[in-house]
Coordinates of C-alpha atoms and ligand atoms in Angstrom, one line a residue:
M1 CA 0.1 0.6 0.0
S2 CA 1.1 3.4 -0.6
R3 CA 1.9 5.9 1.5
R4 CA 0.3 8.4 -0.5
S5 CA -2.0 8.2 -3.7
L6 CA 0.7 8.8 -7.0
P7 CA 1.2 10.4 -10.3
P8 CA 2.9 8.7 -12.7
E9 CA 6.0 8.5 -14.4
P10 CA 8.5 10.7 -12.4
R11 CA 9.1 14.1 -14.6
G12 CA 12.4 14.3 -12.9
D13 CA 14.4 13.5 -10.2
A14 CA 13.7 13.3 -6.9
I15 CA 16.7 15.4 -7.0
T16 CA 17.1 16.5 -9.3
P17 CA 16.3 20.2 -9.7
P18 CA 13.7 21.3 -13.1
E19 CA 16.1 23.2 -14.8
L20 CA 18.7 19.7 -15.1
Y21 CA 15.8 17.7 -16.5
V22 CA 16.9 18.4 -19.8
R23 CA 20.1 17.4 -19.5
R24 CA 19.1 14.3 -17.5
R25 CA 16.6 13.5 -20.6
E26 CA 20.2 13.5 -22.7
L27 CA 22.0 11.5 -20.3
L28 CA 19.2 8.9 -20.5
G29 CA 19.6 8.9 -24.4
R30 CA 22.9 8.2 -24.3
A31 CA 22.5 5.7 -21.8
G32 CA 20.0 3.9 -23.4
A33 CA 23.0 3.9 -26.7
F34 CA 24.2 0.6 -24.4
V35 CA 21.3 -0.4 -25.0
A36 CA 21.7 -1.4 -28.6
T37 CA 24.7 -3.8 -28.0
A38 CA 22.7 -5.4 -25.0
A39 CA 24.4 -7.2 -21.9
G40 CA 27.9 -7.3 -20.5
F41 CA 31.4 -6.2 -20.3
G42 CA 32.0 -6.9 -23.8
A43 CA 29.1 -5.0 -25.3
S44 CA 30.0 -1.8 -23.7
L45 CA 33.6 -2.3 -25.9
T46 CA 31.3 -2.9 -28.6
W47 CA 29.2 0.0 -27.9
L48 CA 32.8 1.7 -27.6
S49 CA 34.3 0.8 -30.7
Q50 CA 30.7 2.2 -33.2
R51 CA 31.8 5.5 -31.6
G52 CA 33.2 7.7 -34.2
A53 CA 37.1 7.9 -35.1
A54 CA 37.5 11.1 -34.0
D55 CA 36.1 10.8 -30.8
P56 CA 38.5 7.8 -29.4
P57 CA 36.9 6.6 -26.2
P58 CA 39.4 5.6 -22.9
A59 CA 38.6 1.7 -22.8
P60 CA 37.0 0.2 -20.6
P61 CA 38.8 -1.3 -17.8
S62 CA 38.5 -5.3 -18.0
L63 CA 37.4 -7.1 -14.6
P64 CA 40.8 -8.3 -13.7
S65 CA 41.1 -12.2 -12.4
L66 CA 40.6 -13.0 -9.2
G67 CA 42.6 -14.6 -6.7
E68 CA 45.9 -13.2 -8.1
R69 CA 48.9 -13.3 -5.0
D70 CA 51.7 -12.1 -6.6
G71 CA 52.7 -8.3 -5.4
D72 CA 52.0 -5.6 -3.2
D73 CA 48.8 -4.2 -5.5
P74 CA 45.6 -4.6 -3.1
F75 CA 43.8 -4.8 -6.5
A76 CA 46.4 -7.1 -8.2
R77 CA 44.7 -9.7 -5.5
V78 CA 41.0 -9.4 -4.9
R79 CA 38.2 -12.6 -3.1
E80 CA 35.9 -13.6 -5.1
S81 CA 32.4 -13.0 -2.9
P82 CA 29.9 -15.5 -2.5
L83 CA 27.4 -12.4 -1.9
S84 CA 28.0 -11.2 -5.6
L85 CA 25.9 -11.5 -8.2
P86 CA 27.7 -12.6 -11.5
R87 CA 29.9 -10.6 -13.3
S88 CA 27.8 -11.0 -16.5
E89 CA 25.1 -8.7 -15.1
A90 CA 27.4 -5.2 -14.6
T91 CA 26.3 -2.6 -16.1
P92 CA 28.9 -1.4 -17.9
F93 CA 32.0 1.0 -16.6
E94 CA 31.5 4.1 -18.4
A95 CA 27.7 4.1 -17.5
I96 CA 28.5 3.7 -13.8
T97 CA 31.4 6.5 -14.2
T98 CA 29.4 8.9 -15.7
Y99 CA 26.0 9.0 -14.4
N100 CA 26.6 10.0 -11.3
N101 CA 25.2 11.5 -8.2
F102 CA 27.3 13.2 -6.1
Y103 CA 25.9 16.9 -5.3
E104 CA 29.5 18.1 -3.5
L105 CA 30.8 17.8 -7.5
G106 CA 27.9 19.4 -9.2
L107 CA 23.5 18.8 -9.3
S108 CA 23.4 17.6 -13.0
K109 CA 24.7 13.2 -13.3
S110 CA 27.6 14.5 -16.0
A111 CA 28.9 17.3 -13.3
P112 CA 30.9 14.6 -10.9
A113 CA 32.9 13.0 -14.0
R114 CA 33.4 16.7 -15.0
N115 CA 34.3 18.4 -11.7
A116 CA 36.2 15.3 -10.0
G117 CA 39.8 16.5 -10.7
S118 CA 39.2 18.7 -7.5
L119 CA 38.9 16.2 -4.9
R120 CA 42.2 15.2 -4.3
A121 CA 41.8 11.2 -2.5
R122 CA 45.7 10.8 -1.5
P123 CA 46.7 11.3 1.0
W124 CA 43.5 10.6 3.2
T125 CA 43.3 9.5 6.4
V126 CA 40.0 8.2 8.0
R127 CA 38.6 9.1 11.8
I128 CA 37.2 6.1 13.9
D129 CA 36.1 7.2 17.0
G130 CA 33.4 8.2 19.1
E131 CA 31.6 4.9 21.2
V132 CA 34.6 2.4 21.1
H133 CA 37.2 1.5 23.0
A134 CA 40.5 1.7 20.1
P135 CA 39.6 4.9 18.8
T136 CA 41.8 5.7 16.0
T137 CA 42.8 7.3 12.6
V138 CA 43.7 5.2 10.2
D139 CA 45.1 6.1 6.1
I140 CA 44.1 4.9 3.3
E141 CA 47.0 3.1 2.4
T142 CA 46.8 1.2 5.8
L143 CA 43.3 0.3 5.3
L144 CA 44.2 -1.3 1.7
R145 CA 46.9 -3.2 3.8
D146 CA 44.9 -4.5 6.3
F147 CA 41.6 -5.3 4.9
P148 CA 41.9 -7.9 1.6
L149 CA 39.9 -7.2 -1.1
E150 CA 36.5 -8.7 -2.4
E151 CA 34.5 -8.1 -5.2
R152 CA 30.9 -7.5 -4.4
V153 CA 28.9 -7.3 -8.0
Y154 CA 25.5 -5.8 -6.5
R155 CA 22.4 -4.0 -7.2
M156 CA 22.5 -0.2 -6.5
R157 CA 19.2 1.2 -6.8
C158 CA 19.1 5.0 -6.7
V159 CA 15.4 6.3 -5.0
E160 CA 15.3 8.5 -8.3
A161 CA 13.7 5.2 -9.3
W162 CA 17.2 4.1 -11.8
S163 CA 19.1 1.1 -11.1
M164 CA 22.5 0.0 -12.0
V165 CA 24.4 -3.4 -11.3
I166 CA 28.1 -2.6 -9.9
P167 CA 31.0 -4.6 -9.3
W168 CA 32.7 -3.3 -6.0
L169 CA 35.7 -3.8 -4.8
G170 CA 36.0 -3.3 -0.9
F171 CA 35.9 -4.9 2.4
P172 CA 33.0 -5.1 5.2
L173 CA 32.5 -2.3 7.7
A174 CA 32.3 -5.3 10.1
A175 CA 36.2 -6.1 9.5
L176 CA 37.1 -2.3 10.6
L177 CA 34.1 -1.7 13.2
E178 CA 35.5 -5.0 14.7
R179 CA 39.1 -3.8 15.1
V180 CA 38.1 -0.8 17.2
R181 CA 35.8 -2.4 19.3
P182 CA 32.3 -0.6 20.4
T183 CA 31.7 -0.4 23.5
S184 CA 28.0 -1.5 24.9
N185 CA 26.8 1.8 24.3
A186 CA 27.2 2.1 20.4
R187 CA 24.3 1.8 18.8
F188 CA 24.0 3.5 15.2
V189 CA 27.6 4.9 13.2
K190 CA 27.7 8.0 11.5
L191 CA 29.4 8.3 8.7
V192 CA 30.5 11.7 7.0
T193 CA 31.9 12.6 3.7
L194 CA 35.1 15.3 3.0
H195 CA 33.5 19.1 4.0
D196 CA 36.7 20.9 2.1
P197 CA 34.7 23.4 -0.5
A198 CA 37.9 23.7 -2.5
Q199 CA 37.8 20.5 -3.1
L200 CA 34.2 19.9 -3.4
P201 CA 33.0 22.7 -4.8
G202 CA 29.1 22.1 -4.2
Q203 CA 29.9 22.7 -0.5
Q204 CA 29.6 26.3 -1.4
S205 CA 25.9 26.4 -2.2
D206 CA 23.4 25.4 0.3
V207 CA 21.4 22.9 -1.1
L208 CA 22.4 20.4 1.8
D209 CA 23.3 20.7 4.9
W210 CA 26.9 20.0 4.6
P211 CA 29.0 17.5 5.2
Y212 CA 26.9 15.3 3.8
V213 CA 26.1 12.9 6.8
E214 CA 25.0 9.1 6.4
G215 CA 23.6 6.2 9.6
L216 CA 23.2 3.0 10.2
R217 CA 22.1 0.9 13.0
L218 CA 24.7 -1.0 14.5
D219 CA 23.2 -4.4 13.5
E220 CA 22.8 -2.8 9.7
A221 CA 26.6 -1.8 9.7
M222 CA 27.5 -5.3 11.2
H223 CA 26.2 -7.3 8.5
P224 CA 28.6 -8.8 5.9
L225 CA 26.7 -7.4 3.2
T226 CA 27.6 -3.6 3.8
L227 CA 30.9 -2.8 2.4
L228 CA 33.5 0.3 2.3
A229 CA 34.2 0.1 -1.3
V230 CA 37.7 1.6 -2.6
G231 CA 37.2 0.8 -5.7
L232 CA 35.0 -0.5 -8.9
Y233 CA 35.7 -2.8 -11.8
G234 CA 39.1 -4.1 -10.5
R235 CA 40.6 -0.7 -9.8
P236 CA 40.3 2.2 -7.4
L237 CA 37.7 4.3 -7.1
L238 CA 37.7 7.8 -9.4
G239 CA 36.6 10.7 -7.7
Q240 CA 32.8 10.8 -8.8
N241 CA 31.9 7.5 -7.4
G242 CA 33.4 8.8 -3.3
A243 CA 37.1 7.7 -4.1
P244 CA 39.2 6.8 -1.8
L245 CA 36.4 5.5 0.4
R246 CA 32.4 5.3 0.3
L247 CA 29.8 3.2 1.7
V248 CA 27.7 0.4 -0.1
V249 CA 24.3 -0.8 1.5
P250 CA 22.8 -2.4 -1.5
W251 CA 19.1 -3.3 0.3
K252 CA 19.1 0.4 0.8
Y253 CA 18.5 3.5 -2.1
G254 CA 21.8 5.1 -3.1
F255 CA 21.9 7.9 -1.1
K256 CA 22.7 5.9 2.3
G257 CA 26.0 4.6 0.3
V258 CA 28.2 8.1 1.2
K259 CA 30.5 8.9 -0.1
S260 CA 34.6 10.3 0.0
I261 CA 34.5 9.6 4.3
V262 CA 36.4 11.0 6.4
S263 CA 35.0 10.1 9.9
I264 CA 33.5 7.0 11.3
E265 CA 31.7 7.8 14.1
L266 CA 29.8 5.1 16.8
V267 CA 27.1 6.8 18.4
R268 CA 23.7 6.3 21.2
E269 CA 21.7 8.4 19.2
R270 CA 20.6 8.0 15.7
P271 CA 22.4 10.1 13.3
R272 CA 20.5 13.2 12.1
T273 CA 21.1 12.4 8.2
S274 CA 21.5 14.7 4.9
W275 CA 18.3 14.2 3.5
A276 CA 16.5 13.1 5.3
L277 CA 16.8 16.1 7.8
A278 CA 16.2 17.8 4.3
A279 CA 12.8 16.5 3.2
P280 CA 11.9 13.9 5.8
E281 CA 8.4 13.2 3.8
E282 CA 10.5 11.7 1.2
Y283 CA 13.9 10.6 2.6
G284 CA 13.8 8.6 5.9
F285 CA 16.6 7.0 8.1
Y286 CA 16.1 3.6 7.2
A287 CA 15.8 4.2 3.1
N288 CA 15.1 0.1 2.6
V289 CA 14.4 -0.6 -1.1
N290 CA 10.5 -1.4 -0.8
P291 CA 8.7 -1.6 -4.0
T292 CA 5.6 -0.8 -1.5
V293 CA 6.4 2.4 0.0
D294 CA 6.2 4.8 -2.8
H295 CA 7.8 8.5 -2.7
P296 CA 5.6 11.3 -2.3
R297 CA 6.1 12.3 -5.8
W298 CA 6.3 8.5 -7.9
S299 CA 6.4 4.6 -7.4
Q300 CA 8.8 2.8 -6.0
A301 CA 7.2 -0.7 -7.9
S302 CA 10.0 -0.8 -10.7
E303 CA 12.8 1.1 -11.7
R304 CA 14.9 1.9 -14.6
R305 CA 18.0 -0.4 -15.4
I306 CA 20.4 1.6 -16.7
G307 CA 21.2 0.2 -20.5
Q308 CA 18.2 -1.8 -20.8
L309 CA 14.7 -0.4 -22.8
E310 CA 12.2 -2.2 -20.3
R311 CA 11.2 -1.1 -16.8
I312 CA 11.9 -3.8 -14.1
A313 CA 10.2 -4.6 -10.9
T314 CA 11.8 -3.4 -8.1
L315 CA 12.1 -5.9 -5.1
P316 CA 11.7 -6.2 -1.6
F317 CA 15.0 -4.9 -0.3
N318 CA 16.4 -4.8 -3.7
G319 CA 16.6 -8.5 -3.9
Y320 CA 18.3 -9.0 -0.6
A321 CA 15.4 -10.2 1.9
E322 CA 16.6 -13.6 2.0
S323 CA 19.8 -12.1 4.2
V324 CA 18.8 -9.0 5.8
A325 CA 14.6 -9.1 6.3
H326 CA 14.7 -10.6 9.6
L327 CA 16.5 -7.0 10.6
Y328 CA 13.5 -5.0 10.3
R329 CA 11.3 -8.0 12.4
G330 CA 8.4 -6.0 13.9
M331 CA 8.8 -3.1 12.6
D332 CA 6.2 -1.2 10.6
L333 CA 8.1 -0.9 7.0
Q334 CA 5.6 1.6 5.8
A335 CA 5.7 4.3 8.7
E336 CA 9.9 3.5 9.1
F337 CA 10.4 4.0 5.8
Ligands
MTE1 N1 28.4 12.5 -0.7 C1 27.6 12.4 -1.4 N2 27.4 11.1 -1.2 C2 26.8 10.6 -2.0 C3 25.7 11.3 -3.0 C4 25.9 12.6 -2.9 O1 25.3 13.8 -3.4 N3 27.1 13.2 -1.8 N4 24.9 10.8 -3.6 C5 24.1 9.3 -3.4 C6 23.3 9.1 -4.1 S1 21.4 9.9 -4.4 C7 23.5 7.8 -5.0 S2 22.0 7.3 -6.0 C8 25.0 7.7 -5.2 C9 25.4 7.6 -6.5 O2 26.6 6.8 -6.2 P1 27.3 6.6 -7.6 O3 27.3 8.0 -8.3 O4 28.9 6.0 -7.3 O5 26.4 5.7 -9.1 O6 25.9 8.3 -4.0 C10 25.3 8.7 -2.6 N5 26.2 9.3 -1.7
MO2 MO1 20.4 8.2 -5.7

């Protein structure tokens, strides 16, 4: 049952201002080009090779073979995961890295890729503190050395009703939290994006309260599906995808996946998260993907998978219900959306 009765097809995005709808349509047209050659990595290569010779595209990386152990490069020794979808379902690299939401780098889908040059992902440190026995500040190289990377091919469902399948590289957030040992007072985890308007010029405007904040209940944060991603398609994250470190919670709407994280704080109270503060009627704290709870301005029953022509049904918990539904037993998911 819907929370509100609802309009047809969304005219634009939840989040995209009206003046950008046009540009969004252009992009959709472009993404549609992937359709012509259909599924998978080979397809994106074919599509790229059909572009004009005057406009040579960078070759998209292919997925590295898994499990290679030689060398010091953490990206060259990646574990396979039983939690992954088949690699053949992955959305082309080109789409994943040029169709983005990262308001600190611009409001249109294409802006983050264009503007990502101002974000310096090295050196980078993350502060982990709050209700923990062992607060610490770690740099990204240490994280990459200490936590073996896994490939996780996950569905990503934006609250705006488009979706992708992304082959992330990362490690479980639980592995990091176990190291800092949460105290018995810790009930939630608050994760925060870098606040630096020189690197993230969108922070000079006030579309959101900066820095971008997201949060999880501790049990959600400890769930094995919850990932700190450091890469995709076998290589380090690009700025537009949240370099060098971002959250991925595949059963929740994409906005929970806070990018370019500098702070992870264990807290007693539910954190006040950016989108829930900005528009509490539209974006809840939980933000579990739920085809039966519509956004006030559009249906969430189906989605547009980037690279496919037909809309597809949106699945409860984005297809991960078997793994996560137990976390919400006894909750009214219409009210706590
Ligand atoms: N800091 C920050 N994190 C963010 C956002 C943002 O604007 N700022 N957008 C969110 C939204 S709405 C989505 S759908 C995903 C998009 O991730 P992607 O561009 O890597 O696919 O990032 C999320 N993380
Ligand atoms: Mo989103």
